[in-house]
């Protein structure tokens, strides 16, 4: 969507309301082809696994007693995660996605939906092409119904007919878009369990950045973020979700999309003004080391020798 519809990210194309859907369509088919290639050529010899890593937020209805808000929250997650996961695990795009994009396309006078379709053969070929599901997750939104006029130029965001809100009381230790809402992660993981047959999950990205220069290396906000989100993953494990591994995002400060070096997700601070790029551990390094060594939260009462 950012690369092929708004042009905000590379390759910087602005292809109306169809570019993002076309790009995703090719990604899904390409992924399936790679999975089948490995499955037929290398799996028997290497005994490896091929999966896909998808990044998704969680959408929570503003009013959980409102069917309209619950439906909007369902659309939010289906247009996020379901867009890619549903074809891979269930054989086709989510029904709500096909319905809404098709309806908007018809209102625009288009003869076919802007959302491409898979042939029967493609659906069969794509379904089941993931030995594990990688999940990147950072934040949560409250969601409610919002109708966009059909005369407006439709695209990915307006196709969903919803609005995203945040609670101003949620901690926001990093960029404006990233609020710390740990309980949303547990709900996302349980959604995956229910929707896609409890697949093997690796958390491939989860973390928070701090704005500006990190001169004091005191990233208490990141420590609290990691503590909260890892704790919710442990709760999801108790729920029976099949989470196998966790990766904090990220080891080092780095070039962050169109934000360049201004957003710093790293456990280690990099001085990009120095030609040698020296690395300095932030406070979160010592905290994360304790979690790794204990394979969980260390017991503060345990005596170590």
mmCIF file of C-alpha atoms in Angstrom:
data_model
loop_
_atom_site.group_PDB
_atom_site.id
_atom_site.type_symbol
_atom_site.label_atom_id
_atom_site.label_comp_id
_atom_site.label_asym_id
_atom_site.label_seq_id
_atom_site.Cartn_x
_atom_site.Cartn_y
_atom_site.Cartn_z
ATOM 1 C CA UNK A 1 0.000 0.000 0.000
ATOM 2 C CA UNK A 2 2.827 2.400 0.854
ATOM 3 C CA UNK A 3 4.893 1.321 -2.148
ATOM 4 C CA UNK A 4 2.241 0.882 -4.835
ATOM 5 C CA UNK A 5 -0.693 3.086 -3.827
ATOM 6 C CA UNK A 6 0.462 6.121 -1.829
ATOM 7 C CA UNK A 7 4.044 6.083 -3.141
ATOM 8 C CA UNK A 8 5.364 6.821 0.352
ATOM 9 C CA UNK A 9 7.850 3.925 0.226
ATOM 10 C CA UNK A 10 9.884 2.448 -2.597
ATOM 11 C CA UNK A 11 9.243 1.940 -5.483
ATOM 12 C CA UNK A 12 7.159 5.101 -5.021
ATOM 13 C CA UNK A 13 4.288 4.219 -7.359
ATOM 14 C CA UNK A 14 0.822 5.749 -7.044
ATOM 15 C CA UNK A 15 -1.407 3.277 -8.825
ATOM 16 C CA UNK A 16 -4.831 4.437 -7.680
ATOM 17 C CA UNK A 17 -6.906 1.922 -5.771
ATOM 18 C CA UNK A 18 -5.506 -1.194 -7.451
ATOM 19 C CA UNK A 19 -1.710 -1.057 -7.123
ATOM 20 C CA UNK A 20 -1.537 -2.450 -3.593
ATOM 21 C CA UNK A 21 -3.933 -5.296 -4.397
ATOM 22 C CA UNK A 22 -1.995 -6.247 -7.525
ATOM 23 C CA UNK A 23 1.333 -6.212 -5.703
ATOM 24 C CA UNK A 24 -0.051 -8.378 -2.890
ATOM 25 C CA UNK A 25 -1.535 -10.788 -5.444
ATOM 26 C CA UNK A 26 1.891 -11.325 -7.014
ATOM 27 C CA UNK A 27 3.558 -11.668 -3.591
ATOM 28 C CA UNK A 28 1.151 -14.421 -2.554
ATOM 29 C CA UNK A 29 1.569 -16.353 -5.813
ATOM 30 C CA UNK A 30 5.354 -15.928 -5.722
ATOM 31 C CA UNK A 31 5.474 -17.154 -2.132
ATOM 32 C CA UNK A 32 3.514 -20.267 -3.095
ATOM 33 C CA UNK A 33 5.867 -20.971 -5.977
ATOM 34 C CA UNK A 34 8.915 -20.737 -3.704
ATOM 35 C CA UNK A 35 7.285 -23.035 -1.130
ATOM 36 C CA UNK A 36 6.495 -25.659 -3.774
ATOM 37 C CA UNK A 37 9.991 -25.359 -5.239
ATOM 38 C CA UNK A 38 11.549 -26.094 -1.855
ATOM 39 C CA UNK A 39 9.008 -28.791 -1.080
ATOM 40 C CA UNK A 40 9.735 -30.765 -4.237
ATOM 41 C CA UNK A 41 13.481 -30.132 -4.548
ATOM 42 C CA UNK A 42 15.099 -29.701 -1.148
ATOM 43 C CA UNK A 43 12.812 -30.669 1.710
ATOM 44 C CA UNK A 44 13.575 -34.387 1.736
ATOM 45 C CA UNK A 45 17.315 -33.738 1.849
ATOM 46 C CA UNK A 46 17.415 -30.708 4.152
ATOM 47 C CA UNK A 47 14.324 -31.212 6.344
ATOM 48 C CA UNK A 48 13.861 -27.442 6.434
ATOM 49 C CA UNK A 49 10.803 -25.239 6.716
ATOM 50 C CA UNK A 50 9.464 -22.418 4.556
ATOM 51 C CA UNK A 51 7.029 -19.867 5.914
ATOM 52 C CA UNK A 52 5.978 -16.280 5.480
ATOM 53 C CA UNK A 53 6.334 -13.340 7.862
ATOM 54 C CA UNK A 54 3.360 -10.973 8.055
ATOM 55 C CA UNK A 55 3.138 -7.769 10.061
ATOM 56 C CA UNK A 56 -0.231 -6.890 11.557
ATOM 57 C CA UNK A 57 -1.726 -4.687 14.218
ATOM 58 C CA UNK A 58 -4.734 -5.671 16.282
ATOM 59 C CA UNK A 59 -8.141 -4.002 15.886
ATOM 60 C CA UNK A 60 -10.388 -3.778 18.943
ATOM 61 C CA UNK A 61 -14.022 -2.592 18.620
ATOM 62 C CA UNK A 62 -14.649 0.751 20.306
ATOM 63 C CA UNK A 63 -17.869 -0.654 21.738
ATOM 64 C CA UNK A 64 -17.616 -4.426 22.183
ATOM 65 C CA UNK A 65 -21.415 -4.581 22.573
ATOM 66 C CA UNK A 66 -21.967 -2.963 19.169
ATOM 67 C CA UNK A 67 -22.258 -5.408 16.265
ATOM 68 C CA UNK A 68 -21.314 -2.579 13.898
ATOM 69 C CA UNK A 69 -18.072 -1.916 15.764
ATOM 70 C CA UNK A 70 -17.305 -5.633 16.048
ATOM 71 C CA UNK A 71 -17.786 -5.995 12.291
ATOM 72 C CA UNK A 72 -15.491 -3.016 11.664
ATOM 73 C CA UNK A 73 -12.802 -4.534 13.903
ATOM 74 C CA UNK A 74 -13.149 -7.814 12.007
ATOM 75 C CA UNK A 75 -12.650 -5.955 8.716
ATOM 76 C CA UNK A 76 -9.573 -4.247 10.144
ATOM 77 C CA UNK A 77 -7.832 -7.518 10.913
ATOM 78 C CA UNK A 78 -9.008 -9.232 7.712
ATOM 79 C CA UNK A 79 -7.735 -6.352 5.575
ATOM 80 C CA UNK A 80 -4.444 -6.471 7.517
ATOM 81 C CA UNK A 81 -3.504 -10.043 8.308
ATOM 82 C CA UNK A 82 -6.214 -11.919 6.427
ATOM 83 C CA UNK A 83 -5.262 -10.263 3.132
ATOM 84 C CA UNK A 84 -2.163 -12.504 2.984
ATOM 85 C CA UNK A 85 -2.807 -15.223 5.566
ATOM 86 C CA UNK A 86 -6.271 -16.240 4.382
ATOM 87 C CA UNK A 87 -5.171 -17.326 0.872
ATOM 88 C CA UNK A 88 -2.226 -19.247 2.338
ATOM 89 C CA UNK A 89 -4.156 -21.001 5.112
ATOM 90 C CA UNK A 90 -7.701 -21.109 3.720
ATOM 91 C CA UNK A 91 -7.311 -20.812 -0.043
ATOM 92 C CA UNK A 92 -8.692 -17.368 -0.918
ATOM 93 C CA UNK A 93 -9.006 -13.751 0.141
ATOM 94 C CA UNK A 94 -11.304 -13.095 3.122
ATOM 95 C CA UNK A 95 -14.956 -12.947 2.105
ATOM 96 C CA UNK A 96 -15.414 -9.530 3.721
ATOM 97 C CA UNK A 97 -12.499 -8.184 1.714
ATOM 98 C CA UNK A 98 -13.887 -9.509 -1.567
ATOM 99 C CA UNK A 99 -17.311 -8.111 -0.697
ATOM 100 C CA UNK A 100 -16.197 -4.601 0.253
ATOM 101 C CA UNK A 101 -13.671 -4.073 -2.546
ATOM 102 C CA UNK A 102 -16.143 -5.525 -5.055
ATOM 103 C CA UNK A 103 -18.929 -3.237 -3.823
ATOM 104 C CA UNK A 104 -16.713 -0.147 -3.971
ATOM 105 C CA UNK A 105 -15.490 -1.107 -7.438
ATOM 106 C CA UNK A 106 -19.072 -1.456 -8.686
ATOM 107 C CA UNK A 107 -19.967 1.954 -7.237
ATOM 108 C CA UNK A 108 -17.078 3.412 -9.232
ATOM 109 C CA UNK A 109 -18.556 1.923 -12.399
ATOM 110 C CA UNK A 110 -15.801 -0.631 -12.842
ATOM 111 C CA UNK A 111 -16.685 -3.863 -14.609
ATOM 112 C CA UNK A 112 -14.574 -6.007 -12.279
ATOM 113 C CA UNK A 113 -13.323 -5.736 -8.726
ATOM 114 C CA UNK A 114 -10.060 -3.941 -8.073
ATOM 115 C CA UNK A 115 -9.156 -6.945 -5.897
ATOM 116 C CA UNK A 116 -7.771 -9.632 -8.245
ATOM 117 C CA UNK A 117 -9.143 -13.148 -8.170
ATOM 118 C CA UNK A 118 -7.404 -16.495 -7.925
ATOM 119 C CA UNK A 119 -8.331 -19.290 -10.305
ATOM 120 C CA UNK A 120 -9.468 -22.612 -8.862
ATOM 121 C CA UNK A 121 -6.052 -24.060 -9.680
ATOM 122 C CA UNK A 122 -4.251 -21.133 -8.006
ATOM 123 C CA UNK A 123 -6.323 -21.476 -4.844
ATOM 124 C CA UNK A 124 -5.363 -25.143 -4.562
ATOM 125 C CA UNK A 125 -1.718 -24.345 -5.348
ATOM 126 C CA UNK A 126 -1.504 -21.577 -2.714
ATOM 127 C CA UNK A 127 -3.426 -23.179 0.144
ATOM 128 C CA UNK A 128 -1.158 -24.796 2.726
ATOM 129 C CA UNK A 129 2.091 -23.194 1.543
ATOM 130 C CA UNK A 130 3.460 -22.287 4.952
ATOM 131 C CA UNK A 131 5.248 -24.535 7.442
ATOM 132 C CA UNK A 132 5.170 -21.737 10.004
ATOM 133 C CA UNK A 133 3.748 -18.238 10.293
ATOM 134 C CA UNK A 134 6.084 -15.387 11.137
ATOM 135 C CA UNK A 135 4.326 -12.510 12.899
ATOM 136 C CA UNK A 136 5.501 -8.941 13.249
ATOM 137 C CA UNK A 137 3.406 -6.929 15.681
ATOM 138 C CA UNK A 138 3.859 -3.501 17.206
ATOM 139 C CA UNK A 139 0.600 -1.858 18.256
ATOM 140 C CA UNK A 140 -3.213 -1.861 18.492
ATOM 141 C CA UNK A 141 -6.057 0.408 17.379
ATOM 142 C CA UNK A 142 -9.631 0.890 18.474
ATOM 143 C CA UNK A 143 -11.899 0.548 15.450
ATOM 144 C CA UNK A 144 -15.376 1.741 14.540
ATOM 145 C CA UNK A 145 -17.549 1.979 11.436
ATOM 146 C CA UNK A 146 -16.958 4.948 9.119
ATOM 147 C CA UNK A 147 -18.647 5.225 5.739
ATOM 148 C CA UNK A 148 -16.653 6.821 2.945
ATOM 149 C CA UNK A 149 -18.642 8.442 0.092
ATOM 150 C CA UNK A 150 -18.636 6.240 -2.975
ATOM 151 C CA UNK A 151 -17.837 9.239 -5.203
ATOM 152 C CA UNK A 152 -14.486 9.560 -3.429
ATOM 153 C CA UNK A 153 -11.539 7.882 -5.131
ATOM 154 C CA UNK A 154 -11.433 4.526 -3.380
ATOM 155 C CA UNK A 155 -8.311 2.766 -2.201
ATOM 156 C CA UNK A 156 -7.100 0.338 0.431
ATOM 157 C CA UNK A 157 -7.950 2.577 3.402
ATOM 158 C CA UNK A 158 -11.362 3.769 2.212
ATOM 159 C CA UNK A 159 -12.392 0.300 1.003
ATOM 160 C CA UNK A 160 -12.577 -0.871 4.616
ATOM 161 C CA UNK A 161 -15.213 1.672 5.780
ATOM 162 C CA UNK A 162 -13.664 2.078 9.211
ATOM 163 C CA UNK A 163 -11.841 4.575 11.374
ATOM 164 C CA UNK A 164 -8.888 3.904 13.678
ATOM 165 C CA UNK A 165 -8.625 5.487 17.116
ATOM 166 C CA UNK A 166 -6.162 5.362 20.007
ATOM 167 C CA UNK A 167 -6.563 5.804 23.734
ATOM 168 C CA UNK A 168 -4.589 8.911 24.761
ATOM 169 C CA UNK A 169 -3.731 7.100 27.993
ATOM 170 C CA UNK A 170 -1.817 4.393 26.124
ATOM 171 C CA UNK A 171 1.953 4.853 26.557
ATOM 172 C CA UNK A 172 3.660 6.117 23.406
ATOM 173 C CA UNK A 173 7.374 5.719 24.090
ATOM 174 C CA UNK A 174 8.419 6.038 20.472
ATOM 175 C CA UNK A 175 6.917 7.326 17.207
ATOM 176 C CA UNK A 176 3.389 8.735 17.010
ATOM 177 C CA UNK A 177 1.942 5.618 15.381
ATOM 178 C CA UNK A 178 3.305 3.156 17.940
ATOM 179 C CA UNK A 179 1.365 2.940 21.192
ATOM 180 C CA UNK A 180 2.184 0.290 23.765
ATOM 181 C CA UNK A 181 -0.902 -1.939 24.050
ATOM 182 C CA UNK A 182 0.392 -5.362 25.127
ATOM 183 C CA UNK A 183 -3.026 -7.027 25.522
ATOM 184 C CA UNK A 184 -3.661 -6.580 21.795
ATOM 185 C CA UNK A 185 -0.876 -9.051 20.998
ATOM 186 C CA UNK A 186 -2.489 -11.862 22.976
ATOM 187 C CA UNK A 187 -5.756 -11.266 21.145
ATOM 188 C CA UNK A 188 -4.004 -11.258 17.771
ATOM 189 C CA UNK A 189 -2.248 -14.543 18.549
ATOM 190 C CA UNK A 190 -5.510 -16.157 19.655
ATOM 191 C CA UNK A 191 -7.192 -14.897 16.482
ATOM 192 C CA UNK A 192 -4.491 -16.662 14.453
ATOM 193 C CA UNK A 193 -5.009 -19.838 16.466
ATOM 194 C CA UNK A 194 -8.765 -19.797 15.791
ATOM 195 C CA UNK A 195 -8.718 -18.652 12.173
ATOM 196 C CA UNK A 196 -5.831 -20.648 10.752
ATOM 197 C CA UNK A 197 -5.800 -23.932 12.649
ATOM 198 C CA UNK A 198 -3.249 -23.001 15.334
ATOM 199 C CA UNK A 199 -0.179 -22.858 13.070
ATOM 200 C CA UNK A 200 3.395 -22.873 14.327
ATOM 201 C CA UNK A 201 4.252 -19.204 15.043
ATOM 202 C CA UNK A 202 7.548 -17.375 15.257
ATOM 203 C CA UNK A 203 7.368 -13.763 16.407
ATOM 204 C CA UNK A 204 9.724 -12.182 13.886
ATOM 205 C CA UNK A 205 9.358 -8.512 14.879
ATOM 206 C CA UNK A 206 8.236 -6.850 18.094
ATOM 207 C CA UNK A 207 9.699 -3.696 19.551
ATOM 208 C CA UNK A 208 9.563 0.058 19.887
ATOM 209 C CA UNK A 209 11.739 2.974 18.844
ATOM 210 C CA UNK A 210 12.709 6.085 20.683
ATOM 211 C CA UNK A 211 12.581 9.446 18.929
ATOM 212 C CA UNK A 212 15.661 11.605 18.457
ATOM 213 C CA UNK A 213 19.131 11.001 19.818
ATOM 214 C CA UNK A 214 19.591 8.433 22.577
ATOM 215 C CA UNK A 215 22.312 10.225 24.469
ATOM 216 C CA UNK A 216 21.732 8.773 27.944
ATOM 217 C CA UNK A 217 20.997 5.200 26.758
ATOM 218 C CA UNK A 218 18.166 5.058 29.297
ATOM 219 C CA UNK A 219 15.364 3.414 27.332
ATOM 220 C CA UNK A 220 12.956 2.626 30.154
ATOM 221 C CA UNK A 221 10.064 2.838 27.692
ATOM 222 C CA UNK A 222 11.516 -0.031 25.658
ATOM 223 C CA UNK A 223 12.046 -2.129 28.792
ATOM 224 C CA UNK A 224 8.409 -1.708 29.807
ATOM 225 C CA UNK A 225 7.267 -2.407 26.247
ATOM 226 C CA UNK A 226 9.242 -5.668 26.028
ATOM 227 C CA UNK A 227 8.098 -6.719 29.489
ATOM 228 C CA UNK A 228 4.438 -6.151 28.646
ATOM 229 C CA UNK A 229 4.451 -7.777 25.216
ATOM 230 C CA UNK A 230 6.517 -10.820 26.171
ATOM 231 C CA UNK A 231 4.205 -11.354 29.143
ATOM 232 C CA UNK A 232 1.194 -11.382 26.808
ATOM 233 C CA UNK A 233 2.920 -13.964 24.604
ATOM 234 C CA UNK A 234 3.348 -16.153 27.687
ATOM 235 C CA UNK A 235 -0.370 -15.779 28.378
ATOM 236 C CA UNK A 236 -1.076 -16.782 24.773
ATOM 237 C CA UNK A 237 1.074 -19.870 25.262
ATOM 238 C CA UNK A 238 -1.113 -20.763 28.230
ATOM 239 C CA UNK A 239 -4.109 -20.265 25.911
ATOM 240 C CA UNK A 240 -2.683 -23.001 23.710
ATOM 241 C CA UNK A 241 -1.287 -20.770 20.958
ATOM 242 C CA UNK A 242 1.618 -22.517 19.220
ATOM 243 C CA UNK A 243 4.327 -19.843 19.612
ATOM 244 C CA UNK A 244 7.773 -21.373 19.126
ATOM 245 C CA UNK A 245 10.123 -18.380 19.232
ATOM 246 C CA UNK A 246 10.440 -14.637 19.780
ATOM 247 C CA UNK A 247 12.664 -12.012 18.176
ATOM 248 C CA UNK A 248 12.917 -8.490 19.556
ATOM 249 C CA UNK A 249 13.084 -5.755 16.929
ATOM 250 C CA UNK A 250 15.872 -4.884 16.676
ATOM 251 C CA UNK A 251 19.432 -5.646 17.720
ATOM 252 C CA UNK A 252 20.870 -2.394 16.345
ATOM 253 C CA UNK A 253 19.672 1.068 15.390
ATOM 254 C CA UNK A 254 19.363 1.066 11.613
ATOM 255 C CA UNK A 255 17.952 2.703 8.497
ATOM 256 C CA UNK A 256 14.192 2.709 9.133
ATOM 257 C CA UNK A 257 12.191 2.957 5.890
ATOM 258 C CA UNK A 258 11.403 6.571 4.969
ATOM 259 C CA UNK A 259 12.374 7.728 8.478
ATOM 260 C CA UNK A 260 16.047 7.024 7.788
ATOM 261 C CA UNK A 261 18.142 7.005 10.960
ATOM 262 C CA UNK A 262 15.748 9.203 12.943
ATOM 263 C CA UNK A 263 13.751 6.291 14.421
ATOM 264 C CA UNK A 264 15.858 4.001 16.570
ATOM 265 C CA UNK A 265 14.506 0.529 17.308
ATOM 266 C CA UNK A 266 17.830 -0.942 18.418
ATOM 267 C CA UNK A 267 18.814 -2.452 21.728
ATOM 268 C CA UNK A 268 22.228 -1.049 20.807
ATOM 269 C CA UNK A 269 22.686 2.640 19.998
ATOM 270 C CA UNK A 270 24.727 3.384 16.863
ATOM 271 C CA UNK A 271 26.565 6.691 16.549
ATOM 272 C CA UNK A 272 25.958 7.337 12.859
ATOM 273 C CA UNK A 273 27.889 10.634 13.029
ATOM 274 C CA UNK A 274 31.111 8.700 13.649
ATOM 275 C CA UNK A 275 32.671 7.090 10.587
ATOM 276 C CA UNK A 276 33.441 3.969 12.655
ATOM 277 C CA UNK A 277 29.770 3.652 13.724
ATOM 278 C CA UNK A 278 30.523 2.668 17.368
ATOM 279 C CA UNK A 279 27.829 0.680 19.210
ATOM 280 C CA UNK A 280 26.670 1.303 22.765
ATOM 281 C CA UNK A 281 24.323 -0.936 24.785
ATOM 282 C CA UNK A 282 21.143 0.729 25.990
ATOM 283 C CA UNK A 283 19.629 -0.147 29.372
ATOM 284 C CA UNK A 284 17.292 -2.613 27.642
ATOM 285 C CA UNK A 285 20.274 -4.826 26.731
ATOM 286 C CA UNK A 286 20.882 -5.867 30.339
ATOM 287 C CA UNK A 287 17.145 -6.457 30.836
ATOM 288 C CA UNK A 288 16.776 -8.534 27.670
ATOM 289 C CA UNK A 289 19.877 -10.574 28.567
ATOM 290 C CA UNK A 290 18.188 -11.607 31.819
ATOM 291 C CA UNK A 291 15.077 -12.739 29.932
ATOM 292 C CA UNK A 292 17.182 -14.749 27.485
ATOM 293 C CA UNK A 293 19.264 -16.423 30.191
ATOM 294 C CA UNK A 294 16.154 -17.340 32.204
ATOM 295 C CA UNK A 295 14.146 -18.256 29.065
ATOM 296 C CA UNK A 296 11.404 -16.131 30.602
ATOM 297 C CA UNK A 297 11.068 -13.613 33.374
ATOM 298 C CA UNK A 298 13.710 -14.245 36.054
ATOM 299 C CA UNK A 299 12.438 -14.818 39.561
ATOM 300 C CA UNK A 300 13.621 -11.825 41.632
ATOM 301 C CA UNK A 301 13.735 -14.058 44.752
ATOM 302 C CA UNK A 302 15.970 -16.699 43.176
ATOM 303 C CA UNK A 303 19.474 -16.802 44.607
ATOM 304 C CA UNK A 304 22.122 -17.199 41.896
ATOM 305 C CA UNK A 305 25.604 -18.575 42.575
#
